[in-house]
């Protein structure tokens, strides 16, 4: 591997640096965007059972805020339990926008790496071409410099594409996953609103 880097020359180092950042982002997002971490399947039933049993308490709100992104959305809605439906939904939507922004973290950087890596490879190719032209002189061409220029041109182009392809694949994958998680959180939050508001209506109707 070291011999390949040496053959690619100094222009390959920005590509290597970008690849390290891309791998770090991919690993971090794969860990952070797990379904059970963002949208736990059992959270809504547990919240509804606790709400029906003891109502909204400060302890419940505090635990939800620290539990998961979905828990933060539930906490925002339950904090406005006694407000009209529109106010409760607005608070949930505001919390949802903040949570979605957090889920998008680092994806812009990953997309930028996917777009710039081929350009960095092209830059290395141009450097290699300059080396190739520099090998020609009135006294003849320098075979060593010619070979070095060709290796710089080819290796940088290859490394740039090699970094760009997986970066773009994972960028699009994570974007689609964030959209799917956002929709799932919205649906579960709506179920929470319907249940809480339904409970309020049923308790507020006077008996005859």
mmCIF file with all atom_site columns, C-alpha atoms in Angstrom:
data_model
loop_
_atom_site.group_PDB
_atom_site.id
_atom_site.type_symbol
_atom_site.label_atom_id
_atom_site.label_alt_id
_atom_site.label_comp_id
_atom_site.label_asym_id
_atom_site.label_entity_id
_atom_site.label_seq_id
_atom_site.pdbx_PDB_ins_code
_atom_site.Cartn_x
_atom_site.Cartn_y
_atom_site.Cartn_z
_atom_site.occupancy
_atom_site.B_iso_or_equiv
_atom_site.pdbx_formal_charge
_atom_site.auth_seq_id
_atom_site.auth_comp_id
_atom_site.auth_asym_id
_atom_site.auth_atom_id
_atom_site.pdbx_PDB_model_num
ATOM 1   C CA . UNK A 1 1   ? 0.000   0.000  0.000   1.00 0.00 ? 1   UNK A CA 1
ATOM 2   C CA . UNK A 1 2   ? 2.818   2.375  0.830   1.00 0.00 ? 2   UNK A CA 1
ATOM 3   C CA . UNK A 1 3   ? 4.365   1.737  -2.568  1.00 0.00 ? 3   UNK A CA 1
ATOM 4   C CA . UNK A 1 4   ? 1.079   2.733  -4.243  1.00 0.00 ? 4   UNK A CA 1
ATOM 5   C CA . UNK A 1 5   ? 0.964   5.964  -2.262  1.00 0.00 ? 5   UNK A CA 1
ATOM 6   C CA . UNK A 1 6   ? 4.551   6.728  -3.220  1.00 0.00 ? 6   UNK A CA 1
ATOM 7   C CA . UNK A 1 7   ? 3.742   6.031  -6.882  1.00 0.00 ? 7   UNK A CA 1
ATOM 8   C CA . UNK A 1 8   ? 0.721   8.348  -6.707  1.00 0.00 ? 8   UNK A CA 1
ATOM 9   C CA . UNK A 1 9   ? 2.804   11.226 -5.384  1.00 0.00 ? 9   UNK A CA 1
ATOM 10  C CA . UNK A 1 10  ? 1.848   14.089 -3.089  1.00 0.00 ? 10  UNK A CA 1
ATOM 11  C CA . UNK A 1 11  ? -1.522  14.877 -4.798  1.00 0.00 ? 11  UNK A CA 1
ATOM 12  C CA . UNK A 1 12  ? -2.960  11.651 -3.365  1.00 0.00 ? 12  UNK A CA 1
ATOM 13  C CA . UNK A 1 13  ? -2.718  12.836 0.261   1.00 0.00 ? 13  UNK A CA 1
ATOM 14  C CA . UNK A 1 14  ? -5.830  15.078 0.145   1.00 0.00 ? 14  UNK A CA 1
ATOM 15  C CA . UNK A 1 15  ? -7.728  12.108 -1.281  1.00 0.00 ? 15  UNK A CA 1
ATOM 16  C CA . UNK A 1 16  ? -6.481  9.856  1.523   1.00 0.00 ? 16  UNK A CA 1
ATOM 17  C CA . UNK A 1 17  ? -7.454  12.481 4.103   1.00 0.00 ? 17  UNK A CA 1
ATOM 18  C CA . UNK A 1 18  ? -10.935 12.750 2.563   1.00 0.00 ? 18  UNK A CA 1
ATOM 19  C CA . UNK A 1 19  ? -11.295 8.959  2.565   1.00 0.00 ? 19  UNK A CA 1
ATOM 20  C CA . UNK A 1 20  ? -10.487 8.786  6.290   1.00 0.00 ? 20  UNK A CA 1
ATOM 21  C CA . UNK A 1 21  ? -13.149 11.406 7.024   1.00 0.00 ? 21  UNK A CA 1
ATOM 22  C CA . UNK A 1 22  ? -15.653 9.566  4.822   1.00 0.00 ? 22  UNK A CA 1
ATOM 23  C CA . UNK A 1 23  ? -15.030 6.243  6.576   1.00 0.00 ? 23  UNK A CA 1
ATOM 24  C CA . UNK A 1 24  ? -15.455 7.913  9.964   1.00 0.00 ? 24  UNK A CA 1
ATOM 25  C CA . UNK A 1 25  ? -18.745 9.544  8.934   1.00 0.00 ? 25  UNK A CA 1
ATOM 26  C CA . UNK A 1 26  ? -20.080 6.310  7.437   1.00 0.00 ? 26  UNK A CA 1
ATOM 27  C CA . UNK A 1 27  ? -19.283 4.354  10.599  1.00 0.00 ? 27  UNK A CA 1
ATOM 28  C CA . UNK A 1 28  ? -20.748 7.019  12.889  1.00 0.00 ? 28  UNK A CA 1
ATOM 29  C CA . UNK A 1 29  ? -23.963 7.365  10.866  1.00 0.00 ? 29  UNK A CA 1
ATOM 30  C CA . UNK A 1 30  ? -24.438 3.596  10.602  1.00 0.00 ? 30  UNK A CA 1
ATOM 31  C CA . UNK A 1 31  ? -24.261 3.436  14.395  1.00 0.00 ? 31  UNK A CA 1
ATOM 32  C CA . UNK A 1 32  ? -26.406 6.520  15.064  1.00 0.00 ? 32  UNK A CA 1
ATOM 33  C CA . UNK A 1 33  ? -29.172 5.866  12.520  1.00 0.00 ? 33  UNK A CA 1
ATOM 34  C CA . UNK A 1 34  ? -30.111 2.408  13.746  1.00 0.00 ? 34  UNK A CA 1
ATOM 35  C CA . UNK A 1 35  ? -33.866 1.877  13.842  1.00 0.00 ? 35  UNK A CA 1
ATOM 36  C CA . UNK A 1 36  ? -33.956 0.824  17.481  1.00 0.00 ? 36  UNK A CA 1
ATOM 37  C CA . UNK A 1 37  ? -31.934 3.878  18.514  1.00 0.00 ? 37  UNK A CA 1
ATOM 38  C CA . UNK A 1 38  ? -33.922 6.526  16.604  1.00 0.00 ? 38  UNK A CA 1
ATOM 39  C CA . UNK A 1 39  ? -37.444 5.051  16.562  1.00 0.00 ? 39  UNK A CA 1
ATOM 40  C CA . UNK A 1 40  ? -37.754 2.332  19.226  1.00 0.00 ? 40  UNK A CA 1
ATOM 41  C CA . UNK A 1 41  ? -40.691 0.085  18.412  1.00 0.00 ? 41  UNK A CA 1
ATOM 42  C CA . UNK A 1 42  ? -41.877 -0.255 22.001  1.00 0.00 ? 42  UNK A CA 1
ATOM 43  C CA . UNK A 1 43  ? -41.662 3.416  22.997  1.00 0.00 ? 43  UNK A CA 1
ATOM 44  C CA . UNK A 1 44  ? -45.155 4.542  21.936  1.00 0.00 ? 44  UNK A CA 1
ATOM 45  C CA . UNK A 1 45  ? -47.025 1.731  23.781  1.00 0.00 ? 45  UNK A CA 1
ATOM 46  C CA . UNK A 1 46  ? -44.948 2.348  26.904  1.00 0.00 ? 46  UNK A CA 1
ATOM 47  C CA . UNK A 1 47  ? -45.596 6.091  26.815  1.00 0.00 ? 47  UNK A CA 1
ATOM 48  C CA . UNK A 1 48  ? -49.326 5.609  26.273  1.00 0.00 ? 48  UNK A CA 1
ATOM 49  C CA . UNK A 1 49  ? -49.564 3.082  29.125  1.00 0.00 ? 49  UNK A CA 1
ATOM 50  C CA . UNK A 1 50  ? -47.731 5.420  31.494  1.00 0.00 ? 50  UNK A CA 1
ATOM 51  C CA . UNK A 1 51  ? -49.848 8.361  30.366  1.00 0.00 ? 51  UNK A CA 1
ATOM 52  C CA . UNK A 1 52  ? -53.093 6.490  31.009  1.00 0.00 ? 52  UNK A CA 1
ATOM 53  C CA . UNK A 1 53  ? -51.815 5.302  34.371  1.00 0.00 ? 53  UNK A CA 1
ATOM 54  C CA . UNK A 1 54  ? -50.355 8.498  35.846  1.00 0.00 ? 54  UNK A CA 1
ATOM 55  C CA . UNK A 1 55  ? -50.672 11.268 33.261  1.00 0.00 ? 55  UNK A CA 1
ATOM 56  C CA . UNK A 1 56  ? -47.825 13.572 32.257  1.00 0.00 ? 56  UNK A CA 1
ATOM 57  C CA . UNK A 1 57  ? -45.132 13.987 34.911  1.00 0.00 ? 57  UNK A CA 1
ATOM 58  C CA . UNK A 1 58  ? -41.818 15.829 34.974  1.00 0.00 ? 58  UNK A CA 1
ATOM 59  C CA . UNK A 1 59  ? -40.035 12.504 35.384  1.00 0.00 ? 59  UNK A CA 1
ATOM 60  C CA . UNK A 1 60  ? -41.698 11.165 32.240  1.00 0.00 ? 60  UNK A CA 1
ATOM 61  C CA . UNK A 1 61  ? -40.729 14.246 30.225  1.00 0.00 ? 61  UNK A CA 1
ATOM 62  C CA . UNK A 1 62  ? -37.131 14.120 31.465  1.00 0.00 ? 62  UNK A CA 1
ATOM 63  C CA . UNK A 1 63  ? -36.749 10.427 30.605  1.00 0.00 ? 63  UNK A CA 1
ATOM 64  C CA . UNK A 1 64  ? -38.241 10.899 27.149  1.00 0.00 ? 64  UNK A CA 1
ATOM 65  C CA . UNK A 1 65  ? -35.920 13.806 26.340  1.00 0.00 ? 65  UNK A CA 1
ATOM 66  C CA . UNK A 1 66  ? -32.903 11.629 27.142  1.00 0.00 ? 66  UNK A CA 1
ATOM 67  C CA . UNK A 1 67  ? -34.253 8.411  25.637  1.00 0.00 ? 67  UNK A CA 1
ATOM 68  C CA . UNK A 1 68  ? -34.121 8.813  21.854  1.00 0.00 ? 68  UNK A CA 1
ATOM 69  C CA . UNK A 1 69  ? -34.944 11.235 19.011  1.00 0.00 ? 69  UNK A CA 1
ATOM 70  C CA . UNK A 1 70  ? -38.501 9.916  18.999  1.00 0.00 ? 70  UNK A CA 1
ATOM 71  C CA . UNK A 1 71  ? -38.644 10.420 22.761  1.00 0.00 ? 71  UNK A CA 1
ATOM 72  C CA . UNK A 1 72  ? -37.694 14.085 22.315  1.00 0.00 ? 72  UNK A CA 1
ATOM 73  C CA . UNK A 1 73  ? -40.621 14.529 19.932  1.00 0.00 ? 73  UNK A CA 1
ATOM 74  C CA . UNK A 1 74  ? -43.005 12.805 22.347  1.00 0.00 ? 74  UNK A CA 1
ATOM 75  C CA . UNK A 1 75  ? -41.738 15.002 25.188  1.00 0.00 ? 75  UNK A CA 1
ATOM 76  C CA . UNK A 1 76  ? -42.392 18.159 23.159  1.00 0.00 ? 76  UNK A CA 1
ATOM 77  C CA . UNK A 1 77  ? -45.950 17.052 22.508  1.00 0.00 ? 77  UNK A CA 1
ATOM 78  C CA . UNK A 1 78  ? -46.716 15.944 26.053  1.00 0.00 ? 78  UNK A CA 1
ATOM 79  C CA . UNK A 1 79  ? -45.422 19.228 27.454  1.00 0.00 ? 79  UNK A CA 1
ATOM 80  C CA . UNK A 1 80  ? -48.382 20.834 25.654  1.00 0.00 ? 80  UNK A CA 1
ATOM 81  C CA . UNK A 1 81  ? -50.876 18.216 26.772  1.00 0.00 ? 81  UNK A CA 1
ATOM 82  C CA . UNK A 1 82  ? -53.380 20.798 27.981  1.00 0.00 ? 82  UNK A CA 1
ATOM 83  C CA . UNK A 1 83  ? -53.081 22.975 24.875  1.00 0.00 ? 83  UNK A CA 1
ATOM 84  C CA . UNK A 1 84  ? -55.358 22.715 21.840  1.00 0.00 ? 84  UNK A CA 1
ATOM 85  C CA . UNK A 1 85  ? -54.606 20.053 19.248  1.00 0.00 ? 85  UNK A CA 1
ATOM 86  C CA . UNK A 1 86  ? -53.051 22.604 16.861  1.00 0.00 ? 86  UNK A CA 1
ATOM 87  C CA . UNK A 1 87  ? -50.589 23.834 19.498  1.00 0.00 ? 87  UNK A CA 1
ATOM 88  C CA . UNK A 1 88  ? -49.623 20.284 20.421  1.00 0.00 ? 88  UNK A CA 1
ATOM 89  C CA . UNK A 1 89  ? -49.040 19.367 16.771  1.00 0.00 ? 89  UNK A CA 1
ATOM 90  C CA . UNK A 1 90  ? -47.006 22.526 16.162  1.00 0.00 ? 90  UNK A CA 1
ATOM 91  C CA . UNK A 1 91  ? -44.721 21.737 19.098  1.00 0.00 ? 91  UNK A CA 1
ATOM 92  C CA . UNK A 1 92  ? -44.239 18.214 17.753  1.00 0.00 ? 92  UNK A CA 1
ATOM 93  C CA . UNK A 1 93  ? -43.462 19.546 14.265  1.00 0.00 ? 93  UNK A CA 1
ATOM 94  C CA . UNK A 1 94  ? -40.896 22.000 15.658  1.00 0.00 ? 94  UNK A CA 1
ATOM 95  C CA . UNK A 1 95  ? -39.202 19.244 17.656  1.00 0.00 ? 95  UNK A CA 1
ATOM 96  C CA . UNK A 1 96  ? -39.328 17.003 14.582  1.00 0.00 ? 96  UNK A CA 1
ATOM 97  C CA . UNK A 1 97  ? -37.481 19.570 12.488  1.00 0.00 ? 97  UNK A CA 1
ATOM 98  C CA . UNK A 1 98  ? -34.737 19.819 15.116  1.00 0.00 ? 98  UNK A CA 1
ATOM 99  C CA . UNK A 1 99  ? -34.459 16.030 15.389  1.00 0.00 ? 99  UNK A CA 1
ATOM 100 C CA . UNK A 1 100 ? -34.332 15.606 11.597  1.00 0.00 ? 100 UNK A CA 1
ATOM 101 C CA . UNK A 1 101 ? -31.587 18.220 11.407  1.00 0.00 ? 101 UNK A CA 1
ATOM 102 C CA . UNK A 1 102 ? -29.607 16.213 13.966  1.00 0.00 ? 102 UNK A CA 1
ATOM 103 C CA . UNK A 1 103 ? -30.127 13.021 11.955  1.00 0.00 ? 103 UNK A CA 1
ATOM 104 C CA . UNK A 1 104 ? -28.710 14.810 8.888   1.00 0.00 ? 104 UNK A CA 1
ATOM 105 C CA . UNK A 1 105 ? -25.504 15.563 10.781  1.00 0.00 ? 105 UNK A CA 1
ATOM 106 C CA . UNK A 1 106 ? -22.314 15.092 8.716   1.00 0.00 ? 106 UNK A CA 1
ATOM 107 C CA . UNK A 1 107 ? -24.236 14.043 5.590   1.00 0.00 ? 107 UNK A CA 1
ATOM 108 C CA . UNK A 1 108 ? -23.420 17.313 3.838   1.00 0.00 ? 108 UNK A CA 1
ATOM 109 C CA . UNK A 1 109 ? -19.733 16.636 4.460   1.00 0.00 ? 109 UNK A CA 1
ATOM 110 C CA . UNK A 1 110 ? -20.078 13.096 3.096   1.00 0.00 ? 110 UNK A CA 1
ATOM 111 C CA . UNK A 1 111 ? -21.848 14.378 -0.019  1.00 0.00 ? 111 UNK A CA 1
ATOM 112 C CA . UNK A 1 112 ? -19.147 17.006 -0.501  1.00 0.00 ? 112 UNK A CA 1
ATOM 113 C CA . UNK A 1 113 ? -16.440 14.338 -0.320  1.00 0.00 ? 113 UNK A CA 1
ATOM 114 C CA . UNK A 1 114 ? -18.331 12.246 -2.885  1.00 0.00 ? 114 UNK A CA 1
ATOM 115 C CA . UNK A 1 115 ? -18.481 15.224 -5.247  1.00 0.00 ? 115 UNK A CA 1
ATOM 116 C CA . UNK A 1 116 ? -14.938 16.504 -4.719  1.00 0.00 ? 116 UNK A CA 1
ATOM 117 C CA . UNK A 1 117 ? -12.991 13.227 -4.736  1.00 0.00 ? 117 UNK A CA 1
ATOM 118 C CA . UNK A 1 118 ? -13.089 12.827 -8.547  1.00 0.00 ? 118 UNK A CA 1
ATOM 119 C CA . UNK A 1 119 ? -11.992 16.458 -8.886  1.00 0.00 ? 119 UNK A CA 1
ATOM 120 C CA . UNK A 1 120 ? -9.062  15.841 -6.544  1.00 0.00 ? 120 UNK A CA 1
ATOM 121 C CA . UNK A 1 121 ? -8.220  12.798 -8.632  1.00 0.00 ? 121 UNK A CA 1
ATOM 122 C CA . UNK A 1 122 ? -8.396  14.947 -11.753 1.00 0.00 ? 122 UNK A CA 1
ATOM 123 C CA . UNK A 1 123 ? -6.053  17.442 -10.126 1.00 0.00 ? 123 UNK A CA 1
ATOM 124 C CA . UNK A 1 124 ? -3.592  14.630 -9.499  1.00 0.00 ? 124 UNK A CA 1
ATOM 125 C CA . UNK A 1 125 ? -3.967  13.560 -13.112 1.00 0.00 ? 125 UNK A CA 1
ATOM 126 C CA . UNK A 1 126 ? -3.063  17.072 -14.262 1.00 0.00 ? 126 UNK A CA 1
ATOM 127 C CA . UNK A 1 127 ? -0.015  17.058 -11.991 1.00 0.00 ? 127 UNK A CA 1
ATOM 128 C CA . UNK A 1 128 ? 1.012   13.762 -13.558 1.00 0.00 ? 128 UNK A CA 1
ATOM 129 C CA . UNK A 1 129 ? 0.550   15.181 -17.042 1.00 0.00 ? 129 UNK A CA 1
ATOM 130 C CA . UNK A 1 130 ? 2.771   18.104 -16.108 1.00 0.00 ? 130 UNK A CA 1
ATOM 131 C CA . UNK A 1 131 ? 5.402   15.610 -14.962 1.00 0.00 ? 131 UNK A CA 1
ATOM 132 C CA . UNK A 1 132 ? 5.079   13.791 -18.290 1.00 0.00 ? 132 UNK A CA 1
ATOM 133 C CA . UNK A 1 133 ? 5.559   16.953 -20.320 1.00 0.00 ? 133 UNK A CA 1
ATOM 134 C CA . UNK A 1 134 ? 8.428   17.944 -18.058 1.00 0.00 ? 134 UNK A CA 1
ATOM 135 C CA . UNK A 1 135 ? 10.223  14.710 -18.887 1.00 0.00 ? 135 UNK A CA 1
ATOM 136 C CA . UNK A 1 136 ? 10.713  15.876 -22.474 1.00 0.00 ? 136 UNK A CA 1
ATOM 137 C CA . UNK A 1 137 ? 13.735  18.032 -23.172 1.00 0.00 ? 137 UNK A CA 1
ATOM 138 C CA . UNK A 1 138 ? 15.879  18.899 -26.220 1.00 0.00 ? 138 UNK A CA 1
ATOM 139 C CA . UNK A 1 139 ? 18.281  16.187 -25.126 1.00 0.00 ? 139 UNK A CA 1
ATOM 140 C CA . UNK A 1 140 ? 15.484  13.587 -25.094 1.00 0.00 ? 140 UNK A CA 1
ATOM 141 C CA . UNK A 1 141 ? 12.973  12.251 -22.614 1.00 0.00 ? 141 UNK A CA 1
ATOM 142 C CA . UNK A 1 142 ? 13.736  11.128 -19.076 1.00 0.00 ? 142 UNK A CA 1
ATOM 143 C CA . UNK A 1 143 ? 12.276  7.594  -18.747 1.00 0.00 ? 143 UNK A CA 1
ATOM 144 C CA . UNK A 1 144 ? 12.141  7.724  -14.949 1.00 0.00 ? 144 UNK A CA 1
ATOM 145 C CA . UNK A 1 145 ? 10.325  11.044 -14.884 1.00 0.00 ? 145 UNK A CA 1
ATOM 146 C CA . UNK A 1 146 ? 8.005   9.870  -17.656 1.00 0.00 ? 146 UNK A CA 1
ATOM 147 C CA . UNK A 1 147 ? 7.082   6.727  -15.726 1.00 0.00 ? 147 UNK A CA 1
ATOM 148 C CA . UNK A 1 148 ? 6.568   8.734  -12.538 1.00 0.00 ? 148 UNK A CA 1
ATOM 149 C CA . UNK A 1 149 ? 4.253   11.187 -14.304 1.00 0.00 ? 149 UNK A CA 1
ATOM 150 C CA . UNK A 1 150 ? 2.163   8.352  -15.741 1.00 0.00 ? 150 UNK A CA 1
ATOM 151 C CA . UNK A 1 151 ? 1.839   6.674  -12.325 1.00 0.00 ? 151 UNK A CA 1
ATOM 152 C CA . UNK A 1 152 ? 0.817   9.943  -10.668 1.00 0.00 ? 152 UNK A CA 1
ATOM 153 C CA . UNK A 1 153 ? -1.835  10.585 -13.315 1.00 0.00 ? 153 UNK A CA 1
ATOM 154 C CA . UNK A 1 154 ? -3.342  7.090  -13.234 1.00 0.00 ? 154 UNK A CA 1
ATOM 155 C CA . UNK A 1 155 ? -3.203  6.402  -9.500  1.00 0.00 ? 155 UNK A CA 1
ATOM 156 C CA . UNK A 1 156 ? -4.753  9.719  -8.517  1.00 0.00 ? 156 UNK A CA 1
ATOM 157 C CA . UNK A 1 157 ? -7.621  9.276  -10.961 1.00 0.00 ? 157 UNK A CA 1
ATOM 158 C CA . UNK A 1 158 ? -8.215  5.759  -9.618  1.00 0.00 ? 158 UNK A CA 1
ATOM 159 C CA . UNK A 1 159 ? -8.020  6.786  -5.949  1.00 0.00 ? 159 UNK A CA 1
ATOM 160 C CA . UNK A 1 160 ? -10.393 9.700  -6.525  1.00 0.00 ? 160 UNK A CA 1
ATOM 161 C CA . UNK A 1 161 ? -13.029 7.481  -8.124  1.00 0.00 ? 161 UNK A CA 1
ATOM 162 C CA . UNK A 1 162 ? -12.468 4.782  -5.492  1.00 0.00 ? 162 UNK A CA 1
ATOM 163 C CA . UNK A 1 163 ? -13.303 7.242  -2.713  1.00 0.00 ? 163 UNK A CA 1
ATOM 164 C CA . UNK A 1 164 ? -16.192 8.908  -4.565  1.00 0.00 ? 164 UNK A CA 1
ATOM 165 C CA . UNK A 1 165 ? -18.215 5.767  -5.367  1.00 0.00 ? 165 UNK A CA 1
ATOM 166 C CA . UNK A 1 166 ? -18.787 4.406  -1.820  1.00 0.00 ? 166 UNK A CA 1
ATOM 167 C CA . UNK A 1 167 ? -19.152 7.928  -0.449  1.00 0.00 ? 167 UNK A CA 1
ATOM 168 C CA . UNK A 1 168 ? -21.975 8.675  -2.883  1.00 0.00 ? 168 UNK A CA 1
ATOM 169 C CA . UNK A 1 169 ? -23.633 5.297  -2.258  1.00 0.00 ? 169 UNK A CA 1
ATOM 170 C CA . UNK A 1 170 ? -23.678 5.773  1.510   1.00 0.00 ? 170 UNK A CA 1
ATOM 171 C CA . UNK A 1 171 ? -24.683 9.426  1.218   1.00 0.00 ? 171 UNK A CA 1
ATOM 172 C CA . UNK A 1 172 ? -27.796 8.506  -0.757  1.00 0.00 ? 172 UNK A CA 1
ATOM 173 C CA . UNK A 1 173 ? -28.479 5.548  1.531   1.00 0.00 ? 173 UNK A CA 1
ATOM 174 C CA . UNK A 1 174 ? -28.340 7.694  4.658   1.00 0.00 ? 174 UNK A CA 1
ATOM 175 C CA . UNK A 1 175 ? -30.470 10.428 3.068   1.00 0.00 ? 175 UNK A CA 1
ATOM 176 C CA . UNK A 1 176 ? -33.163 7.881  2.235   1.00 0.00 ? 176 UNK A CA 1
ATOM 177 C CA . UNK A 1 177 ? -32.909 6.374  5.715   1.00 0.00 ? 177 UNK A CA 1
ATOM 178 C CA . UNK A 1 178 ? -33.301 9.761  7.411   1.00 0.00 ? 178 UNK A CA 1
ATOM 179 C CA . UNK A 1 179 ? -36.403 10.455 5.295   1.00 0.00 ? 179 UNK A CA 1
ATOM 180 C CA . UNK A 1 180 ? -37.889 7.072  6.227   1.00 0.00 ? 180 UNK A CA 1
ATOM 181 C CA . UNK A 1 181 ? -37.150 7.597  9.925   1.00 0.00 ? 181 UNK A CA 1
ATOM 182 C CA . UNK A 1 182 ? -38.668 11.087 9.816   1.00 0.00 ? 182 UNK A CA 1
ATOM 183 C CA . UNK A 1 183 ? -41.893 9.707  8.331   1.00 0.00 ? 183 UNK A CA 1
ATOM 184 C CA . UNK A 1 184 ? -42.015 6.938  10.945  1.00 0.00 ? 184 UNK A CA 1
ATOM 185 C CA . UNK A 1 185 ? -41.537 9.450  13.777  1.00 0.00 ? 185 UNK A CA 1
ATOM 186 C CA . UNK A 1 186 ? -44.251 11.675 12.325  1.00 0.00 ? 186 UNK A CA 1
ATOM 187 C CA . UNK A 1 187 ? -46.733 8.782  12.169  1.00 0.00 ? 187 UNK A CA 1
ATOM 188 C CA . UNK A 1 188 ? -46.035 7.723  15.746  1.00 0.00 ? 188 UNK A CA 1
ATOM 189 C CA . UNK A 1 189 ? -46.291 11.324 16.966  1.00 0.00 ? 189 UNK A CA 1
ATOM 190 C CA . UNK A 1 190 ? -49.692 11.648 15.286  1.00 0.00 ? 190 UNK A CA 1
ATOM 191 C CA . UNK A 1 191 ? -50.854 8.496  17.087  1.00 0.00 ? 191 UNK A CA 1
ATOM 192 C CA . UNK A 1 192 ? -49.738 10.072 20.340  1.00 0.00 ? 192 UNK A CA 1
ATOM 193 C CA . UNK A 1 193 ? -51.680 13.266 19.589  1.00 0.00 ? 193 UNK A CA 1
ATOM 194 C CA . UNK A 1 194 ? -54.813 11.335 18.682  1.00 0.00 ? 194 UNK A CA 1
ATOM 195 C CA . UNK A 1 195 ? -54.648 9.292  21.870  1.00 0.00 ? 195 UNK A CA 1
ATOM 196 C CA . UNK A 1 196 ? -53.939 12.237 24.191  1.00 0.00 ? 196 UNK A CA 1
ATOM 197 C CA . UNK A 1 197 ? -56.544 14.497 22.597  1.00 0.00 ? 197 UNK A CA 1
ATOM 198 C CA . UNK A 1 198 ? -59.029 11.627 22.544  1.00 0.00 ? 198 UNK A CA 1
ATOM 199 C CA . UNK A 1 199 ? -58.450 11.039 26.236  1.00 0.00 ? 199 UNK A CA 1
ATOM 200 C CA . UNK A 1 200 ? -59.017 14.751 26.899  1.00 0.00 ? 200 UNK A CA 1
ATOM 201 C CA . UNK A 1 201 ? -62.268 14.799 24.926  1.00 0.00 ? 201 UNK A CA 1
ATOM 202 C CA . UNK A 1 202 ? -63.590 11.690 26.610  1.00 0.00 ? 202 UNK A CA 1
ATOM 203 C CA . UNK A 1 203 ? -62.876 13.073 30.093  1.00 0.00 ? 203 UNK A CA 1
ATOM 204 C CA . UNK A 1 204 ? -64.303 16.501 29.302  1.00 0.00 ? 204 UNK A CA 1
ATOM 205 C CA . UNK A 1 205 ? -67.725 15.283 28.106  1.00 0.00 ? 205 UNK A CA 1
ATOM 206 C CA . UNK A 1 206 ? -70.195 15.675 31.012  1.00 0.00 ? 206 UNK A CA 1
ATOM 207 C CA . UNK A 1 207 ? -72.205 12.643 31.954  1.00 0.00 ? 207 UNK A CA 1
ATOM 208 C CA . UNK A 1 208 ? -76.001 12.791 31.654  1.00 0.00 ? 208 UNK A CA 1
#
